[in-house]
Every structure is written in C-alpha cells, then in structure tokens.
Steps between C-alpha positions, in 0.01 A plus 500: 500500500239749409581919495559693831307717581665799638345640801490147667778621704329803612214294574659294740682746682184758531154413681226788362309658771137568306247688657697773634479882427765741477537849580538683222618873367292759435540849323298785431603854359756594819553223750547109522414181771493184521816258425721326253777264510832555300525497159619105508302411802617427887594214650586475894488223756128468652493632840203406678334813721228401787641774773666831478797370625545302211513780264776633692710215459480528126575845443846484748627178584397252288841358289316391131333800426340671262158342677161426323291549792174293593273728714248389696219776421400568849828695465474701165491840578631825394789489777615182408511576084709834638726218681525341138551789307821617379718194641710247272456223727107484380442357129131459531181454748220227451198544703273237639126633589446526890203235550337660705532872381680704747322613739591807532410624136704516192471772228789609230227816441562864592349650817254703257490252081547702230553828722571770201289392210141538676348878562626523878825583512733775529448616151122493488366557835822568772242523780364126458817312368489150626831565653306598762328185551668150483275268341727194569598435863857575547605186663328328209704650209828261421621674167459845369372340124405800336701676224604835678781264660759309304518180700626276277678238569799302264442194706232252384212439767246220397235349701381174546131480524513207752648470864807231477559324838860653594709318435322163359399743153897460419564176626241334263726574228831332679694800516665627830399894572726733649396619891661682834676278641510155275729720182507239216787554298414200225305441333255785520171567331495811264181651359504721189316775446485682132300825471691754349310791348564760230327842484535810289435831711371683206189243461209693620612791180482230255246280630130667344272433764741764781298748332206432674692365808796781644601239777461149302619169605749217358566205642778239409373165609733266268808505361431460172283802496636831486206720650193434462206858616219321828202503282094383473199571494222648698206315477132693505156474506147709464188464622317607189698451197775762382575533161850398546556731161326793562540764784212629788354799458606797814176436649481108507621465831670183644556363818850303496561188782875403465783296665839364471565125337879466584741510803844454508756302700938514503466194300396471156168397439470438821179692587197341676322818607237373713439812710697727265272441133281174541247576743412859398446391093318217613282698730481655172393304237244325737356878544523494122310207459215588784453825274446367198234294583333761746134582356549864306859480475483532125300830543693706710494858447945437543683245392789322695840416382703208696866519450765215613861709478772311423834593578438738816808345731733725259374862516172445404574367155126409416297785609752725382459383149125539494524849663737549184295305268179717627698854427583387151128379394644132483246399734104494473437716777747813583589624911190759452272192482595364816198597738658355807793227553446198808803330510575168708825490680608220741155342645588131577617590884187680697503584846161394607338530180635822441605733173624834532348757224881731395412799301776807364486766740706684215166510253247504747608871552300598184172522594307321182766179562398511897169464418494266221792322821162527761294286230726226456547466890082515536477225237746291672329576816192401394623152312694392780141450681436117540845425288641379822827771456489830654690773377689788677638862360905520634470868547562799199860537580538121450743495186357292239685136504693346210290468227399515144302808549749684588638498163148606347494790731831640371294564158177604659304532778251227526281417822611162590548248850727249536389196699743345718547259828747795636466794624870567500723297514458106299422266700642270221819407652623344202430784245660393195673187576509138459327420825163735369320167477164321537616405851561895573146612423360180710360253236453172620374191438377194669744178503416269257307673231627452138632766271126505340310542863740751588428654178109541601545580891459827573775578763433795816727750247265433216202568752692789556560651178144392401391748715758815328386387218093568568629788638657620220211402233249670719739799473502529134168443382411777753779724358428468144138609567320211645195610774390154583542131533864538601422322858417168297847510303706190629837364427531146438749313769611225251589743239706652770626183643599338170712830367678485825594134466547541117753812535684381804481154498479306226376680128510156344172405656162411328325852510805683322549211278153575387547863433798499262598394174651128398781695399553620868532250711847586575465792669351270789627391787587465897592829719428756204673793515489849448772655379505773198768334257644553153307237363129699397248374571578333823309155632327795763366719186384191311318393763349795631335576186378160469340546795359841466302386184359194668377693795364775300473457139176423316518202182515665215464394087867504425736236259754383632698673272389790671571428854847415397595774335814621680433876612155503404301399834402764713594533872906533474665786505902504466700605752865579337 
C-alpha cells in the first residue's frame, strides 16, 4: 500500500468553489466595513433565497439553523443585509450576480464619494458642502460603504461571479438544499466559509507612510495576512520631457489633465469600472496620444502633465499623495506650477452628446482664479466646435462633484473644470459596483466576430469617447499656448476602441501582449479589473504605463540594462 495522504478525506467531503470573491474588512484610522467570518470559520445548512419570503423562513421558522444563505442578487440590498445582521440563525451569505443587472440600479457608494476629504465640505466651504447636493440617486444607493459608518459585518458574504440556475447550481453536486416548505433533515449540504481577520487599532501610528496620509486605509483580504496598508502607484506623463530629478522653475507653468484609474465594488477585487474609471482615462490617453503627435506640440509656450490617480475610491488616496508629494519638493513640478487643472470625471453616459463643464464656485470668488476659470471655459468652447460633443456650464452655485480636484484645491487655488456626463446627479446607476460593466456604458458587438475582430471594431461608445477625446486634445494644446492648427487635431477611434476592449474585456489580447514585457504576461487576462489592492503595482498600473509609453513615447538609445532598472524610468510616481 503506498502512504496516505492526509487531506484525502477533506478532499472528498469538500467541493472548492473558485472564482468567487469575498467581501472583505477594511480599516482606516477610526472606523471599519466590510465582513469576516469567525475565527474557525462558519458552517450552516444552504438555504436557497429567490423571493423575500424565503428569507423569512430562515430567520424564524426554519428547524436546522444556523443557515448559509444563497441569495439571488436581484435581492441584495441594504434592507435585506439589516434582515441578516445581528441574528444567530445566519452563518454566512453567498451571492450570485443578477444576469441581467437590476434594473433599477445598484450602488454600495455614498449619496456624495468621499464627502469630507475634498475642499467642499463643512470644514472648507459650509456654503457649498455636497450635503447639499446628492450626487448618487437615493433609490440607487444599497449600502452606506464609506468609513464615517461602522457597518461591519461578523458574517461572511461572498459572491459568485456567475448566475446559478436555482436550484439546479446545488443539485449538480448531489446534495439536497434546505427550502420553505420541503425541510430536509438528512443529509444536508453544508458550505464553509473561513475568513477571519486580525487587526491592531494602533496601525496607522506605527505604520510610516500615515504621515503623509491622516485617514489611511488597511484592508485584510486573507487570513494569513495580518493587515496589509491599499497601496500603488499613480502613473504620469508630459508632453515635453520633465526632468523627473529636478524641479520647475515658479514661472514654468503647466497645464495638468487628470483622472481616476480605480473603482471599487463590496467584493474584493471585484471592480470593473466601466462608467466609474475606464471610459474617462481612456478618453484620456487617446487625447494623450492625439497631442503628441499634433504639429507644434513639442513647442508649446506650456507644457502639459497627464496624471492617471490610483487609489481615488478611498478618500482620494492618489491625488492626495501628489498634492503631498508637490508641498514637500518630491515632485518635479510644485502646486504654484499648476497653470490650470481639466479633469475628466464620468464621460461614458452622454445625453445627446452632451458634457457638462463643473467649476468651484468657492475659488471663482477671487477675481484672478475667475478669470483664469473664463479661459478654460472659452477654450473648451472653442474645441468643442466640430468635436461632435457640446458642452454646457451647470450654473456658479453648482457644487463641484466628487473629484480629484477637490483635494488640490484644499492646498491652493488653481483654475480648473471638471468634465462630466452629469450635471448633478450620476447617471451611472451602478456607481461603484460589480454591475459597472462594458454592458452598462453600451459596448457592443456584432454576433459572430472573434476575440481579434472585436478587438479592431470600433463600437458606438468608442465613437463616442473618440469624440471627448478630440475634444479634450483640442483643449490642451490651446491651453498651453497653442494659436493654431488645433481644428485638425483628431483622436484615433481604434486606439479608443482597443483600450476599451483591452481594459474591460479581455487584457490578454494581441495589442497589450505587444506592449509589455515577457516577464508580464501574467498580469493578462478576461474581465480586468480595477481595484486598488495590497499587492503594488496592480495588473491596472502595469498596464497603464505600458500603454502610456506606447502612445506617447519617442525610441530612444537606451541598454536594456537601462530600461530595466527598477526605479529608474521616468513617468511613475508612488502613491503610499
């Protein structure tokens, strides 16, 4: 007989669910969310969930509990985790994805993200907070996710990324499942869940980086790890090169075009971000790329600076650390360089073609920022001309929506417009959650074409964002001093169409696999997503840069020892 292994026990009795994401705990100087299990792990019968009613039978009358509950995720909402919460009949809560997406929206964000940490609110300007102005529909919001509240939860919830047919998923597997009306007694089918999570409060005094950071975050995605700081990098490019070593003088002035890279979801790693990051630093990079080629680019009388900030989702991690950075000389250019700031928010859902132009009414009350404010608007004005998007102002007393400008204006003052589809209110009605997908900002594709053709057709949202993104370019070179030529500036569609595929779809596809490194082909793959982590740089970062040099580097004489020096290429800037 030959030696036993073991686990073979625990093999047979357990089948592994892969592919799943849990939802996880997260700290930061004062408050927790998210969930854990207990410190051995739960067990409870699986109770399948498709109606309200069967919730209810679970939580009173049910005779085998506690109950691991299998929730259909048309019904996942805050009311129903308040059913859950607090109850010893309830061991745990897995998810399946609602195929379609609810219809009626589904967000875990705050009526106003990151409400607090930008320069409107009740600190900085009382008369403008943005409790005055709910930037997520009401009826939209499922889960107050934000750090002010502890909702934690000592339940595990984990989601299943894939819609099981109820009740066929279980049956598949031979066990019986537990329902209203047909109570099994034996045998039963019991899932485990294991996810307990250790934290020390007095991290952020220990850890170095809270210096820089007075409201940092920790997350606790595994067991094994005992807290782990969300970290990355920002990613950044010039027009004309920077001396990544050396600092601007005060007069060099700069004209900075920024945007987010991540979104967030309840679910770990979980982040799509279609309408949330993907469109607006795609929009971004294609504008990056149409301005770099543009005839007199190089010669501007300013230079631009595009910035991808990562880690936004959690109190504007990224652009907090470059305001920091900035203060501190640790960056080439410092907040005095900054000539004017255009910033692209959410862009993928226009009305009819439509972007509105947001503006701080708080600065605009000093007369040198209003009219530096009346320039930007002019140039966009004038750009939007034969772009195909128009642009509209949403009034002075309009409070400036989230964003990462809001953190630069808590330094300084700086003239700066933030481009949006909104006027008010999203209309992303799954800010922040799983279901912020390709299918939410409309890409689609003709039946039949391969996972190369789809690759190369340019889809009505890449038309779409084509056209921000001339808008955009046209923008810039006239901003940083350019009188003429800016009509024949022109965003490519397949750059456009490609990133979209590439970042939503499927990153493992021939374009990205020719912009990386041998060494890199594992950070490629279906349904990317993009979610800060604790693992730096993330597959988002790697690839972001990758692309940012394709689009708008030059060839240069360099060894290859050179280019892969760790640390020593410019364009990345650390965030924590």
């Amino acid at each position: 007989s030959g030696p036993c292994c073991g686990n073979s026990v625990h093999r047979k009795i357990y089948i592994p669910l892969n592919h799943t994401a849990p939802c996880v705990r997260l700290l930061n100087a004062t408050h927790q969310i998210g969930c854990q299990s207990s410190l051995s792990g739960d067990t409870g019968v699986i109770h399948v969930v498709e109606k309200k009613e069967d919730l209810e039978w679970a939580l009173s009358t049910g005779p085998n509990p506690p109950y691991m509950i299998l929730l259909d995720g048309n019904l996942f909402s805050r009311s129903v985790l308040m059913q859950l919460k607090g109850t010893s009949r309830i061991s745990g809560l897995a998810v399946a994805a609602a195929s379609p997406a609810p219809s009626q929206g589904f967000s875990p964000g705050l009526k106003c993200p990151n409400d607090g940490f930008g320069e409107q609110n009740s600190q900085f300007s009382p008369l403008f907070s943005p409790e005055f102005s709910h930037f997520i529909p009401i009826f939209l919001i499922f889960f107050l996710f934000f750090h002010f509240f502890s909702n934690f939860f000592s339940f595990f919830v984990h989601f299943l990324p894939f819609r099981p047919m109820f009740p066929q998923f279980l049956l598949v597997f031979f066990f019986p499942i537990s329902s209203p009306g047909f109570p099994l007694v034996f045998p039963l089918f019991f899932p485990s869940f294991s996810s307990f999570f250790f934290f020390s409060p007095s991290l952020p005094i220990f850890l170095p980086f809270s210096l820089a950071f007075p409201n940092p975050w920790y997350v606790l995605p595994f067991p094994e790890i005992v807290c782990d700081p969300l970290l990355d990098y920002n990613v950044w490019s010039s027009l004309q090169p920077i001396n990544a070593s050396g600092r601007l003088q005060p007069s060099q002035q700069v004209v900075m075009a920024a945007t987010r890279v991540d979104s967030h979801s309840f679910f770990w790693n979980v982040a799509p971000g279609a309408e949330a990051a993907v469109g607006s630093f795609v929009a971004l990079l294609a504008a990056a790329q149409a301005l770099q080629v543009a005839p007199g680019s190089q010669h501007l009388p300013r230079n631009v600076l595009f910035v991808f900030f990562q880690g936004e989702t959690f109190d504007y991690i990224g652009s907090s650390r470059l305001v920091f950075d900035m203060e501190q000389d640790k960056f080439p250019l410092r907040l005095e360089n900054i000539w004017a700031f255009l910033e692209l928010g959410q862009v993928s859902l226009q009305n009819n073609s439509m972007l509105w132009m947001h503006t701080d009414p708080v600065s605009r009350r000093n007369q040198s920022v209003e009219s530096q404010v009346q320039t930007l608007l002019k140039a966009l004005n004038n750009s939007s001309s034969g772009s195909g998007v128009s642009l509209q102002e949403p009034g002075v007393s309009q409070p400036l929506p989230p964003s990462s400008f809001q953190r630069f204006l808590r330094s300084r003052s700086i003239p700066g417009v933030v481009l949006s589809d909104h006027r008010a209110a999203f209309h992303n009605r799954y800010f922040q959650s799983i279901y912020d997908t390709a299918e939410n900002i409309g890409m689609r594709y003709p039946e039949g074409l391969s996972p190369e053709e789809q690759l190369e057709f340019v889809t009505d949202t890449a038309k779409a964002l084509t056209q921000v993104a001339t808008l955009l370019a046209r923008a810039l070179f006239s901003l940083a001093g350019g009188t003429t030529g800016s009509e024949s500036i022109q965003a490519d569609p397949r750059t456009v169409t490609r990133l979209l595929y590439g970042f939503l779809l499927n990153s493992n596809n021939s374009w990205f696999q020719s912009l990386i490194k041998p060494d890199q082909k594992g950070i490629l793959g279906p349904f990317p997503q993009h979610y800060v982590a604790v693992s730096s740089p993330t597959n988002t970062t790697q690839l972001l840069q990758a692309v940012l040099g394709n689009l708008t580097g030059a060839s240069v004489n360099l060894s290859r020892e050179q280019c892969q020096s760790p640390g020593k290429a410019p364009g990345t800037q650390p965030e924590v």
